[in-house]
Amino acid sequence: MNTIDEATTPDLIPVLIIGGSLVGLSAATFLAWRGVPVIVVEKHAGSSLHPRAIGYTTRTLELFRRVGVEVPISGHSGPPRRARVESLAGNWIEEYPWTPGGRGQGPRVEYSPAKATAIPQDKLEPILRERARELGAELRLSTELVGFTQDEAGVTATLRRRGDGHEYQLRARYMIAADGATSPVREALGITRSGEGLLSVQRSILFTAPLDEYLERGVVQFEIEQPDFKAFLTTYSDGRWVVMLGEDVDRSEEEHKAMVAKALGRDDVPVELITSGRWELAALIADRFSAGRVFLAGDAAHQLPPNRGGFGANTGIDDVDNLAWKLAAVLSGESRPALLDTYDAERRPIAELRHEQIFARADYKAYLDGPRSEVPVLDDNAIELGQLYRSEAVIGAGPELPRAQRPDAWAGQPGTRAPHLTLTDSDSSSTLDLFGREWVVVSEDARWRAAAATAAQQLDVAVGFVQIGTDVETVESDVFGTAYGLTGTGASLVRPDGYIAWRAVAVPEDPAAALTQALAQVDDTTRRLSAASL
């Protein structure tokens, strides 16, 4: 008989994370790096046998780079190359890009010091676990959420150890649900979802085989098309391959091997089966990303089908980076809880945009059940690095602006990621390295240094100042103003997540007052300004 341990009142922890896979572990790492104590609950003892996700975008690598997560460099960058073939060893029909016209339409620009990479999820998760623990996060594996309640002060979770069935309660100020597409937390909150819905039920066969000779052309994904057989074949670049079948049919081990042989176009290759799986290919977005003190992230918030843009796991990792700095600000007393409302305002439109872009591309257009108005296909860099946030945590991102475009086209627009410029400084290779811990004002004009100090003192908020050309220098001269959309006297206020919250294109009459007023609004500071101080 399971009993709940009620011998002591549960200690109040700042953040409880339900789900210890990619998104949950990333959330723990980002929060712990910001000094927020966190506990992660994961019902499994470790990673799934299925590697699942493999491609991680430039933005994800930027986030990992910031917090010291060292991901091994792979030979792949950008969306993986895909070919339509009769079989792996048979006739190759054509290769086609993920984005029509190819990646990076327009002039070639270096957008980041980080590079996209490919690593199987079951190899990345141990790296994240180790870094999260190094930073002080507590991971409770083989522990599941039984239920939860919330009130004005926090969330009370009932947890169960799967080994001995022991149940106990844990009290947290906030809870993040990164518990997957079927999210029991989302269901308990009564949050509905919208989108294209269930597309198909997929069966997968994971196996090893010596097939490296077929990777010499650089193609790693193969759509198998035969008169009586269609499948998808890809490699994890470590000897493991997976065949995905669109028929929801139970098969024996011998039948699995026959399916693999058909996809390979060979039956003389030694194949070792690892496991098989069944999963739903679906596209659904939660109608709310939060309820009270509980926040949805990753697949719990947005179930996006696998695609070469890497929208699934990468979107979830970006979610929790957005949420982490806001939770840290509220928990420290710097900001009011209303700042957390901007999580849904900023992240749900991004999920909806990516849902739309998936079905604008040939890979998934065929799943649409009727004619739709033509959706312009956005450049990959626009989706990944050029998304726009509109919320109370941004000033000047109006409804007339596009939802995403190439980063250089934004030129420092508030609501977008602060542009990368290469620096000569030995400790920082990029302007991106200037941001992350606190609010930062960047300008070429020294007058903003005193303004930043005044804002920090009046609002009791940590605000840094970096004078371009004095504190740091760019490798290329005279590029800062163009990249950030500023005159020589202007300044940008950059949030702790590296997004621009506000800018003054030229210095105003009273830069300290202008900056202080802007910061008070976008950080929703607990210390409010009197009319006299404005």
Short mmCIF file of C-alpha atoms in Angstrom, two decimals:
data_model
loop_
_atom_site.label_atom_id
_atom_site.label_comp_id
_atom_site.label_asym_id
_atom_site.label_seq_id
_atom_site.Cartn_x
_atom_site.Cartn_y
_atom_site.Cartn_z
CA MET A 1 0.00 0.00 0.00
CA ASN A 2 1.39 3.42 -0.99
CA THR A 3 1.27 6.11 1.64
CA ILE A 4 2.13 9.79 1.40
CA ASP A 5 4.84 10.94 3.77
CA GLU A 6 3.25 13.79 5.70
CA ALA A 7 5.58 13.69 8.68
CA THR A 8 6.94 17.11 7.82
CA THR A 9 5.65 20.07 5.86
CA PRO A 10 7.22 19.98 2.38
CA ASP A 11 10.05 22.48 1.92
CA LEU A 12 9.32 25.24 -0.58
CA ILE A 13 11.68 25.08 -3.54
CA PRO A 14 11.80 27.74 -6.26
CA VAL A 15 11.16 25.59 -9.35
CA LEU A 16 10.05 21.99 -9.93
CA ILE A 17 10.47 20.56 -13.42
CA ILE A 18 8.39 17.59 -14.51
CA GLY A 19 10.22 15.68 -17.23
CA GLY A 20 13.96 15.10 -17.48
CA SER A 21 14.47 14.75 -21.20
CA LEU A 22 15.99 17.39 -23.51
CA VAL A 23 13.73 20.31 -22.64
CA GLY A 24 13.49 19.57 -18.93
CA LEU A 25 17.25 19.14 -18.62
CA SER A 26 17.84 22.33 -20.59
CA ALA A 27 15.46 24.20 -18.29
CA ALA A 28 17.31 22.87 -15.24
CA THR A 29 20.65 23.91 -16.71
CA PHE A 30 19.50 27.41 -17.67
CA LEU A 31 17.86 28.02 -14.29
CA ALA A 32 20.75 26.61 -12.25
CA TRP A 33 23.20 28.73 -14.27
CA ARG A 34 21.17 31.75 -13.15
CA GLY A 35 21.42 30.64 -9.53
CA VAL A 36 17.88 29.30 -9.20
CA PRO A 37 17.62 26.06 -7.14
CA VAL A 38 15.68 23.49 -9.12
CA ILE A 39 14.53 19.87 -8.85
CA VAL A 40 13.89 17.75 -11.93
CA VAL A 41 11.57 14.74 -11.73
CA GLU A 42 11.89 12.09 -14.45
CA LYS A 43 9.89 8.86 -14.43
CA HIS A 44 12.50 6.90 -16.38
CA ALA A 45 15.90 5.82 -15.09
CA GLY A 46 17.72 7.29 -18.10
CA SER A 47 17.45 8.11 -21.78
CA SER A 48 15.21 6.23 -24.17
CA LEU A 49 16.69 3.43 -26.29
CA HIS A 50 15.45 5.38 -29.29
CA PRO A 51 17.84 8.28 -30.01
CA ARG A 52 14.88 10.37 -31.30
CA ALA A 53 16.07 13.95 -32.02
CA ILE A 54 19.45 14.44 -33.66
CA GLY A 55 19.73 17.93 -35.18
CA TYR A 56 20.39 21.01 -33.06
CA THR A 57 20.25 24.47 -34.56
CA THR A 58 22.64 27.39 -34.33
CA ARG A 59 20.40 29.09 -31.76
CA THR A 60 20.35 26.02 -29.54
CA LEU A 61 24.13 25.83 -29.70
CA GLU A 62 24.32 29.52 -28.76
CA LEU A 63 22.23 28.82 -25.67
CA PHE A 64 24.33 25.80 -24.70
CA ARG A 65 27.54 27.77 -25.32
CA ARG A 66 26.36 30.49 -22.92
CA VAL A 67 25.88 28.08 -20.00
CA GLY A 68 28.95 25.92 -20.61
CA VAL A 69 27.32 22.89 -22.23
CA GLU A 70 30.00 21.50 -24.52
CA VAL A 71 28.46 19.60 -27.42
CA PRO A 72 30.81 17.53 -29.61
CA ILE A 73 31.29 18.99 -33.07
CA SER A 74 29.78 16.93 -35.87
CA GLY A 75 30.45 16.89 -39.56
CA HIS A 76 26.95 18.20 -40.28
CA SER A 77 25.81 21.82 -40.23
CA GLY A 78 22.43 23.19 -41.19
CA PRO A 79 19.42 21.06 -42.10
CA PRO A 80 20.43 17.52 -43.12
CA ARG A 81 20.51 16.70 -46.81
CA ARG A 82 17.74 14.41 -48.08
CA ALA A 83 17.30 12.32 -51.22
CA ARG A 84 14.38 10.45 -52.77
CA VAL A 85 15.55 6.94 -53.67
CA GLU A 86 14.21 3.53 -54.65
CA SER A 87 16.37 2.08 -51.89
CA LEU A 88 19.66 2.96 -50.21
CA ALA A 89 21.61 0.75 -52.61
CA GLY A 90 19.27 1.28 -55.55
CA ASN A 91 18.51 4.16 -57.88
CA TRP A 92 18.80 7.65 -56.39
CA ILE A 93 16.00 9.71 -57.95
CA GLU A 94 16.70 13.23 -56.69
CA GLU A 95 18.00 15.34 -53.82
CA TYR A 96 15.93 18.29 -52.69
CA PRO A 97 16.30 21.05 -50.10
CA TRP A 98 14.22 21.61 -46.99
CA THR A 99 13.60 25.23 -47.92
CA PRO A 100 12.82 25.89 -51.61
CA GLY A 101 15.73 27.84 -53.05
CA GLY A 102 18.13 26.47 -50.48
CA ARG A 103 19.25 27.61 -47.06
CA GLY A 104 20.05 31.23 -46.57
CA GLN A 105 18.44 32.99 -49.51
CA GLY A 106 20.07 36.38 -50.06
CA PRO A 107 23.61 37.53 -49.26
CA ARG A 108 25.78 35.28 -47.16
CA VAL A 109 26.15 36.69 -43.65
CA GLU A 110 27.87 35.24 -40.60
CA TYR A 111 25.08 35.27 -38.06
CA SER A 112 26.68 33.47 -35.13
CA PRO A 113 29.88 32.17 -33.56
CA ALA A 114 28.03 28.88 -32.95
CA LYS A 115 27.34 26.20 -35.54
CA ALA A 116 24.45 23.79 -35.81
CA THR A 117 25.35 20.21 -35.05
CA ALA A 118 24.06 16.66 -35.15
CA ILE A 119 24.22 14.43 -32.08
CA PRO A 120 21.74 11.70 -31.06
CA GLN A 121 19.47 12.72 -28.22
CA ASP A 122 20.60 9.82 -26.05
CA LYS A 123 24.19 11.14 -26.34
CA LEU A 124 23.24 14.76 -25.61
CA GLU A 125 21.07 14.09 -22.56
CA PRO A 126 23.94 12.72 -20.41
CA ILE A 127 25.94 15.88 -21.22
CA LEU A 128 23.03 18.03 -20.06
CA ARG A 129 22.53 15.93 -16.92
CA GLU A 130 26.16 16.34 -15.96
CA ARG A 131 26.16 20.09 -16.54
CA ALA A 132 22.87 20.59 -14.68
CA ARG A 133 24.26 18.72 -11.67
CA GLU A 134 27.53 20.70 -11.84
CA LEU A 135 25.50 23.89 -11.59
CA GLY A 136 23.55 22.61 -8.58
CA ALA A 137 20.34 21.19 -10.04
CA GLU A 138 18.91 18.11 -8.33
CA LEU A 139 17.75 15.26 -10.58
CA ARG A 140 15.35 12.66 -9.24
CA LEU A 141 15.20 9.83 -11.76
CA SER A 142 12.71 6.92 -11.62
CA THR A 143 10.30 9.32 -9.94
CA GLU A 144 6.89 10.21 -11.33
CA LEU A 145 4.31 12.89 -10.74
CA VAL A 146 1.12 11.45 -9.24
CA GLY A 147 -0.80 14.71 -9.04
CA PHE A 148 -0.56 18.37 -8.09
CA THR A 149 -2.53 21.31 -6.78
CA GLN A 150 -1.73 24.98 -6.84
CA ASP A 151 -2.70 28.04 -4.83
CA GLU A 152 -1.68 31.69 -4.67
CA ALA A 153 1.67 30.86 -3.06
CA GLY A 154 2.86 27.81 -4.98
CA VAL A 155 2.36 24.30 -6.34
CA THR A 156 2.12 21.15 -4.25
CA ALA A 157 3.20 18.04 -6.17
CA THR A 158 2.71 14.46 -5.08
CA LEU A 159 5.60 12.33 -6.30
CA ARG A 160 6.18 8.58 -6.34
CA ARG A 161 9.46 6.68 -6.44
CA ARG A 162 8.99 3.94 -9.00
CA GLY A 163 11.40 1.59 -7.25
CA ASP A 164 9.58 1.16 -3.94
CA GLY A 165 6.29 3.02 -4.56
CA HIS A 166 7.00 5.56 -1.81
CA GLU A 167 4.93 8.73 -2.22
CA TYR A 168 5.77 12.13 -0.84
CA GLN A 169 4.91 15.77 -1.42
CA LEU A 170 7.07 18.57 -2.66
CA ARG A 171 6.16 22.24 -2.61
CA ALA A 172 7.45 24.66 -5.29
CA ARG A 173 6.80 28.28 -6.10
CA TYR A 174 6.58 27.43 -9.80
CA MET A 175 6.41 24.27 -11.89
CA ILE A 176 7.50 23.63 -15.48
CA ALA A 177 5.81 20.79 -17.33
CA ALA A 178 8.21 19.33 -19.89
CA ASP A 179 6.42 15.99 -19.75
CA GLY A 180 5.92 15.33 -23.44
CA ALA A 181 3.21 15.44 -26.06
CA THR A 182 0.69 13.51 -23.95
CA SER A 183 1.48 15.78 -20.95
CA PRO A 184 -0.58 14.67 -17.92
CA VAL A 185 0.06 18.12 -16.46
CA ARG A 186 -1.50 19.87 -19.47
CA GLU A 187 -4.46 17.50 -19.33
CA ALA A 188 -4.93 18.12 -15.60
CA LEU A 189 -4.94 21.87 -16.25
CA GLY A 190 -7.63 21.42 -18.89
CA ILE A 191 -5.59 23.18 -21.58
CA THR A 192 -6.80 22.27 -25.07
CA ARG A 193 -4.76 22.15 -28.28
CA SER A 194 -5.25 23.34 -31.86
CA GLY A 195 -3.52 22.52 -35.13
CA GLU A 196 -3.49 20.01 -37.95
CA GLY A 197 -3.82 17.20 -35.41
CA LEU A 198 -2.88 13.56 -35.84
CA LEU A 199 -1.20 12.98 -39.20
CA SER A 200 -0.35 9.30 -38.89
CA VAL A 201 0.87 6.60 -36.53
CA GLN A 202 4.47 5.67 -37.28
CA ARG A 203 6.38 2.47 -36.58
CA SER A 204 10.16 2.67 -36.28
CA ILE A 205 12.90 0.04 -36.44
CA LEU A 206 16.25 0.97 -34.91
CA PHE A 207 19.22 -1.11 -36.06
CA THR A 208 22.95 -1.14 -36.70
CA ALA A 209 24.59 -2.06 -39.98
CA PRO A 210 27.88 -1.23 -41.79
CA LEU A 211 26.52 1.25 -44.32
CA ASP A 212 28.95 4.18 -44.21
CA GLU A 213 29.71 3.84 -47.93
CA TYR A 214 26.28 5.30 -48.67
CA LEU A 215 27.04 8.46 -46.69
CA GLU A 216 29.98 9.55 -48.83
CA ARG A 217 27.79 11.94 -50.85
CA GLY A 218 26.79 13.80 -47.69
CA VAL A 219 23.14 12.77 -47.80
CA VAL A 220 21.88 11.34 -44.49
CA GLN A 221 18.10 11.10 -44.99
CA PHE A 222 16.41 8.90 -47.56
CA GLU A 223 12.80 8.75 -48.68
CA ILE A 224 12.25 5.22 -49.96
CA GLU A 225 9.79 4.98 -52.84
CA GLN A 226 8.90 1.62 -54.37
CA PRO A 227 5.60 0.59 -56.01
CA ASP A 228 4.57 -1.44 -52.97
CA PHE A 229 6.74 0.06 -50.26
CA LYS A 230 7.33 3.53 -48.83
CA ALA A 231 9.54 4.31 -45.87
CA PHE A 232 11.90 6.87 -44.42
CA LEU A 233 15.49 5.89 -43.62
CA THR A 234 18.07 7.96 -41.76
CA THR A 235 21.30 7.52 -39.83
CA TYR A 236 22.43 8.78 -36.46
CA SER A 237 26.00 8.86 -37.83
CA ASP A 238 27.24 6.49 -35.14
CA GLY A 239 26.46 3.16 -36.81
CA ARG A 240 22.78 3.30 -35.89
CA TRP A 241 20.04 3.69 -38.47
CA VAL A 242 16.28 3.89 -38.26
CA VAL A 243 13.55 2.92 -40.71
CA MET A 244 10.20 4.63 -40.22
CA LEU A 245 7.03 3.10 -41.61
CA GLY A 246 3.67 4.82 -41.99
CA GLU A 247 1.64 1.65 -41.35
CA ASP A 248 0.51 0.99 -37.80
CA VAL A 249 1.18 -2.76 -37.96
CA ASP A 250 2.71 -5.11 -35.40
CA ARG A 251 5.58 -7.13 -36.91
CA SER A 252 7.80 -9.95 -35.79
CA GLU A 253 11.59 -9.70 -35.61
CA GLU A 254 11.94 -11.46 -38.95
CA GLU A 255 9.43 -9.08 -40.52
CA HIS A 256 11.37 -6.15 -39.12
CA LYS A 257 14.52 -7.46 -40.78
CA ALA A 258 12.63 -7.90 -44.05
CA MET A 259 11.48 -4.26 -43.89
CA VAL A 260 15.08 -3.11 -43.27
CA ALA A 261 16.36 -5.20 -46.19
CA LYS A 262 13.72 -3.71 -48.46
CA ALA A 263 14.72 -0.18 -47.48
CA LEU A 264 18.40 -0.95 -47.99
CA GLY A 265 17.87 -2.75 -51.28
CA ARG A 266 20.20 -5.46 -49.98
CA ASP A 267 19.78 -8.61 -47.94
CA ASP A 268 23.48 -9.41 -47.62
CA VAL A 269 24.27 -6.78 -44.99
CA PRO A 270 24.64 -7.91 -41.34
CA VAL A 271 21.81 -6.12 -39.53
CA GLU A 272 21.41 -6.08 -35.77
CA LEU A 273 18.03 -4.95 -34.48
CA ILE A 274 18.12 -2.75 -31.38
CA THR A 275 14.48 -1.94 -30.72
CA SER A 276 11.25 -0.89 -32.38
CA GLY A 277 8.77 1.80 -31.51
CA ARG A 278 5.34 3.24 -32.14
CA TRP A 279 4.63 6.96 -32.05
CA GLU A 280 2.14 9.53 -33.29
CA LEU A 281 3.08 12.01 -35.99
CA ALA A 282 1.03 15.04 -35.02
CA ALA A 283 0.96 18.83 -35.12
CA LEU A 284 -0.80 20.48 -32.18
CA ILE A 285 -0.22 23.70 -30.24
CA ALA A 286 -1.52 24.27 -26.70
CA ASP A 287 -4.04 27.11 -26.55
CA ARG A 288 -2.25 28.44 -23.47
CA PHE A 289 1.35 27.93 -22.37
CA SER A 290 0.66 28.58 -18.70
CA ALA A 291 -1.99 28.34 -16.03
CA GLY A 292 -1.36 29.99 -12.70
CA ARG A 293 2.08 28.93 -11.50
CA VAL A 294 2.50 26.11 -14.01
CA PHE A 295 4.20 26.54 -17.40
CA LEU A 296 4.18 24.20 -20.40
CA ALA A 297 7.35 23.74 -22.44
CA GLY A 298 8.56 21.55 -25.29
CA ASP A 299 6.18 18.93 -26.65
CA ALA A 300 3.77 19.58 -23.78
CA ALA A 301 3.27 23.05 -25.28
CA HIS A 302 3.72 22.31 -28.99
CA GLN A 303 3.83 18.96 -30.71
CA LEU A 304 5.64 19.60 -34.00
CA PRO A 305 6.37 16.72 -36.38
CA PRO A 306 10.04 15.91 -37.11
CA ASN A 307 11.44 18.02 -39.90
CA ARG A 308 14.76 19.09 -41.30
CA GLY A 309 14.39 22.54 -39.78
CA GLY A 310 14.65 20.92 -36.36
CA PHE A 311 11.59 22.75 -35.06
CA GLY A 312 10.62 20.21 -32.38
CA ALA A 313 13.29 19.90 -29.69
CA ASN A 314 14.96 23.18 -30.62
CA THR A 315 11.73 25.13 -30.17
CA GLY A 316 11.35 23.61 -26.71
CA ILE A 317 14.91 24.47 -25.70
CA ASP A 318 14.29 28.05 -26.82
CA ASP A 319 11.07 28.05 -24.73
CA VAL A 320 12.86 27.35 -21.49
CA ASP A 321 15.63 29.86 -22.16
CA ASN A 322 12.91 32.48 -22.54
CA LEU A 323 11.25 31.33 -19.33
CA ALA A 324 14.40 30.90 -17.23
CA TRP A 325 15.49 34.53 -17.03
CA LYS A 326 11.94 35.63 -16.26
CA LEU A 327 11.55 33.11 -13.44
CA ALA A 328 14.95 34.15 -12.06
CA ALA A 329 13.90 37.84 -12.12
CA VAL A 330 10.60 37.18 -10.35
CA LEU A 331 12.05 34.76 -7.80
CA SER A 332 14.80 37.26 -6.89
CA GLY A 333 12.22 39.96 -6.26
CA GLU A 334 13.54 42.11 -9.11
CA SER A 335 10.39 41.78 -11.22
CA ARG A 336 6.69 41.40 -10.53
CA PRO A 337 4.99 38.08 -11.40
CA ALA A 338 3.25 39.74 -14.35
CA LEU A 339 6.56 39.47 -16.24
CA LEU A 340 5.84 35.74 -16.52
CA ASP A 341 2.77 36.49 -18.65
CA THR A 342 5.15 37.44 -21.46
CA TYR A 343 6.25 33.79 -21.77
CA ASP A 344 2.98 32.83 -23.46
CA ALA A 345 2.82 36.13 -25.36
CA GLU A 346 6.27 35.56 -26.85
CA ARG A 347 6.62 31.82 -27.27
CA ARG A 348 3.18 30.66 -28.41
CA PRO A 349 3.26 32.79 -31.61
CA ILE A 350 6.66 31.26 -32.41
CA ALA A 351 5.24 27.75 -32.09
CA GLU A 352 2.32 28.73 -34.30
CA LEU A 353 4.67 30.21 -36.90
CA ARG A 354 6.74 27.03 -37.00
CA HIS A 355 3.61 24.89 -37.26
CA GLU A 356 2.58 26.98 -40.25
CA GLN A 357 6.03 26.78 -41.86
CA ILE A 358 6.17 22.99 -41.55
CA PHE A 359 3.04 22.66 -43.67
CA ALA A 360 4.22 25.27 -46.16
CA ARG A 361 7.04 22.90 -47.19
CA ALA A 362 6.76 19.92 -49.50
CA ASP A 363 7.56 17.39 -46.73
CA TYR A 364 4.20 17.96 -45.03
CA LYS A 365 2.00 19.71 -47.58
CA ALA A 366 0.68 16.31 -48.61
CA TYR A 367 -0.85 15.86 -45.14
CA LEU A 368 -3.18 18.84 -45.56
CA ASP A 369 -6.75 17.69 -46.11
CA GLY A 370 -7.73 20.42 -48.57
CA PRO A 371 -6.53 23.48 -50.45
CA ARG A 372 -5.11 26.27 -48.29
CA SER A 373 -4.10 29.81 -49.02
CA GLU A 374 -0.47 29.83 -50.07
CA VAL A 375 1.87 30.52 -47.14
CA PRO A 376 5.20 32.14 -48.06
CA VAL A 377 8.09 29.86 -47.16
CA LEU A 378 10.48 31.73 -44.87
CA ASP A 379 14.23 31.54 -45.04
CA ASP A 380 15.68 29.03 -42.55
CA ASN A 381 17.77 31.75 -40.90
CA ALA A 382 14.66 33.88 -40.47
CA ILE A 383 12.85 31.13 -38.57
CA GLU A 384 15.84 30.15 -36.47
CA LEU A 385 17.53 33.48 -35.71
CA GLY A 386 15.11 36.15 -36.92
CA GLN A 387 11.90 35.55 -34.96
CA LEU A 388 10.16 38.58 -33.45
CA TYR A 389 8.80 38.79 -29.90
CA ARG A 390 5.86 41.07 -29.18
CA SER A 391 4.97 41.50 -25.50
CA GLU A 392 5.08 43.87 -22.55
CA ALA A 393 8.78 42.94 -22.23
CA VAL A 394 9.52 44.71 -25.54
CA ILE A 395 8.99 48.34 -26.56
CA GLY A 396 8.56 49.12 -30.24
CA ALA A 397 7.57 45.78 -31.82
CA GLY A 398 4.36 46.80 -33.51
CA PRO A 399 1.75 44.65 -35.27
CA GLU A 400 2.85 45.96 -38.67
CA LEU A 401 6.15 44.08 -38.45
CA PRO A 402 6.65 40.59 -39.96
CA ARG A 403 6.77 37.62 -37.60
CA ALA A 404 10.26 36.67 -38.78
CA GLN A 405 12.86 37.68 -41.33
CA ARG A 406 16.59 37.38 -41.92
CA PRO A 407 18.50 38.73 -38.89
CA ASP A 408 20.41 41.35 -40.90
CA ALA A 409 17.10 42.71 -42.24
CA TRP A 410 16.00 43.53 -38.68
CA ALA A 411 19.03 45.74 -37.96
CA GLY A 412 18.59 45.65 -34.19
CA GLN A 413 14.79 45.87 -34.12
CA PRO A 414 13.46 45.57 -30.53
CA GLY A 415 11.94 42.13 -30.02
CA THR A 416 14.66 40.38 -32.01
CA ARG A 417 17.88 38.63 -31.05
CA ALA A 418 20.78 41.06 -30.62
CA PRO A 419 23.02 40.74 -33.71
CA HIS A 420 26.31 38.89 -33.69
CA LEU A 421 29.44 40.86 -34.49
CA THR A 422 32.91 39.35 -34.16
CA LEU A 423 35.03 41.02 -31.48
CA THR A 424 38.78 41.35 -31.10
CA ASP A 425 38.60 40.81 -27.32
CA SER A 426 40.36 37.60 -26.26
CA ASP A 427 37.62 36.71 -23.74
CA SER A 428 34.70 37.31 -26.10
CA SER A 429 34.57 36.29 -29.71
CA SER A 430 31.12 37.76 -30.29
CA THR A 431 28.79 40.49 -29.13
CA LEU A 432 26.53 37.60 -28.06
CA ASP A 433 29.05 36.90 -25.27
CA LEU A 434 28.27 40.30 -23.77
CA PHE A 435 24.72 39.22 -22.92
CA GLY A 436 23.17 36.55 -20.71
CA ARG A 437 23.62 37.30 -17.03
CA GLU A 438 21.99 40.70 -16.69
CA TRP A 439 20.48 43.59 -18.59
CA VAL A 440 23.07 45.26 -20.81
CA VAL A 441 23.16 48.64 -22.51
CA VAL A 442 25.37 48.75 -25.62
CA SER A 443 26.39 51.97 -27.33
CA GLU A 444 29.31 53.79 -28.90
CA ASP A 445 28.51 56.85 -26.77
CA ALA A 446 30.01 57.08 -23.28
CA ARG A 447 27.05 59.10 -21.95
CA TRP A 448 25.04 55.90 -21.63
CA ARG A 449 27.40 54.57 -18.94
CA ALA A 450 26.06 57.02 -16.37
CA ALA A 451 22.52 56.41 -17.62
CA ALA A 452 22.88 52.68 -17.04
CA ALA A 453 24.23 53.27 -13.52
CA THR A 454 21.32 55.58 -12.72
CA ALA A 455 18.73 53.07 -13.98
CA ALA A 456 20.36 50.27 -11.98
CA GLN A 457 20.37 52.36 -8.80
CA GLN A 458 16.82 53.66 -9.12
CA LEU A 459 15.27 50.28 -9.99
CA ASP A 460 17.60 48.00 -7.99
CA VAL A 461 18.30 45.96 -11.13
CA ALA A 462 21.71 44.79 -12.36
CA VAL A 463 22.45 46.73 -15.55
CA GLY A 464 25.75 46.47 -17.38
CA PHE A 465 27.14 48.89 -19.92
CA VAL A 466 29.44 48.10 -22.83
CA GLN A 467 30.90 50.89 -24.91
CA ILE A 468 31.65 49.59 -28.38
CA GLY A 469 35.01 50.84 -29.58
CA THR A 470 36.30 51.36 -26.01
CA ASP A 471 35.34 48.41 -23.78
CA VAL A 472 35.34 46.03 -26.75
CA GLU A 473 36.17 46.42 -30.42
CA THR A 474 34.64 44.77 -33.45
CA VAL A 475 36.92 43.11 -35.97
CA GLU A 476 35.31 45.11 -38.75
CA SER A 477 35.17 48.83 -38.13
CA ASP A 478 32.01 50.93 -38.38
CA VAL A 479 29.62 47.95 -38.39
CA PHE A 480 27.96 48.31 -35.00
CA GLY A 481 25.61 51.17 -35.88
CA THR A 482 24.37 49.45 -39.03
CA ALA A 483 23.88 46.06 -37.34
CA TYR A 484 22.01 47.54 -34.35
CA GLY A 485 20.16 50.29 -36.22
CA LEU A 486 21.74 53.11 -34.17
CA THR A 487 23.44 56.41 -34.80
CA GLY A 488 26.76 57.05 -33.09
CA THR A 489 24.94 58.37 -30.02
CA GLY A 490 22.15 55.76 -29.75
CA ALA A 491 21.89 52.73 -27.47
CA SER A 492 20.16 49.36 -27.23
CA LEU A 493 18.90 47.72 -24.04
CA VAL A 494 19.44 43.95 -24.26
CA ARG A 495 17.56 41.48 -22.06
CA PRO A 496 19.21 38.63 -20.15
CA ASP A 497 18.15 36.25 -22.93
CA GLY A 498 20.01 38.29 -25.55
CA TYR A 499 16.91 39.89 -27.10
CA ILE A 500 16.67 43.63 -27.62
CA ALA A 501 13.99 45.11 -25.35
CA TRP A 502 14.28 48.78 -26.34
CA ARG A 503 16.50 51.18 -28.22
CA ALA A 504 17.08 54.88 -28.66
CA VAL A 505 18.33 55.39 -32.20
CA ALA A 506 19.95 58.65 -31.05
CA VAL A 507 20.65 59.91 -27.54
CA PRO A 508 17.62 61.70 -26.04
CA GLU A 509 17.83 64.87 -23.99
CA ASP A 510 17.86 62.87 -20.74
CA PRO A 511 19.24 59.37 -21.48
CA ALA A 512 19.07 58.27 -17.83
CA ALA A 513 15.36 59.06 -17.55
CA ALA A 514 14.56 57.43 -20.89
CA LEU A 515 16.49 54.27 -20.07
CA THR A 516 15.10 54.01 -16.53
CA GLN A 517 11.54 54.36 -17.73
CA ALA A 518 12.06 51.75 -20.46
CA LEU A 519 13.70 49.26 -18.10
CA ALA A 520 10.97 49.69 -15.49
CA GLN A 521 8.41 48.70 -18.14
CA VAL A 522 10.13 45.81 -19.91
CA ASP A 523 11.44 44.17 -16.70
CA ASP A 524 8.19 44.94 -14.84
CA THR A 525 10.32 45.94 -11.90
CA THR A 526 9.05 45.70 -8.35
CA ARG A 527 10.59 49.07 -7.55
CA ARG A 528 8.26 51.49 -9.35
CA LEU A 529 9.10 55.01 -10.51
CA SER A 530 7.43 58.08 -9.11
CA ALA A 531 6.27 60.76 -11.51
CA ALA A 532 8.96 63.08 -10.13
CA SER A 533 11.73 60.58 -11.00
CA LEU A 534 10.61 60.49 -14.64
#
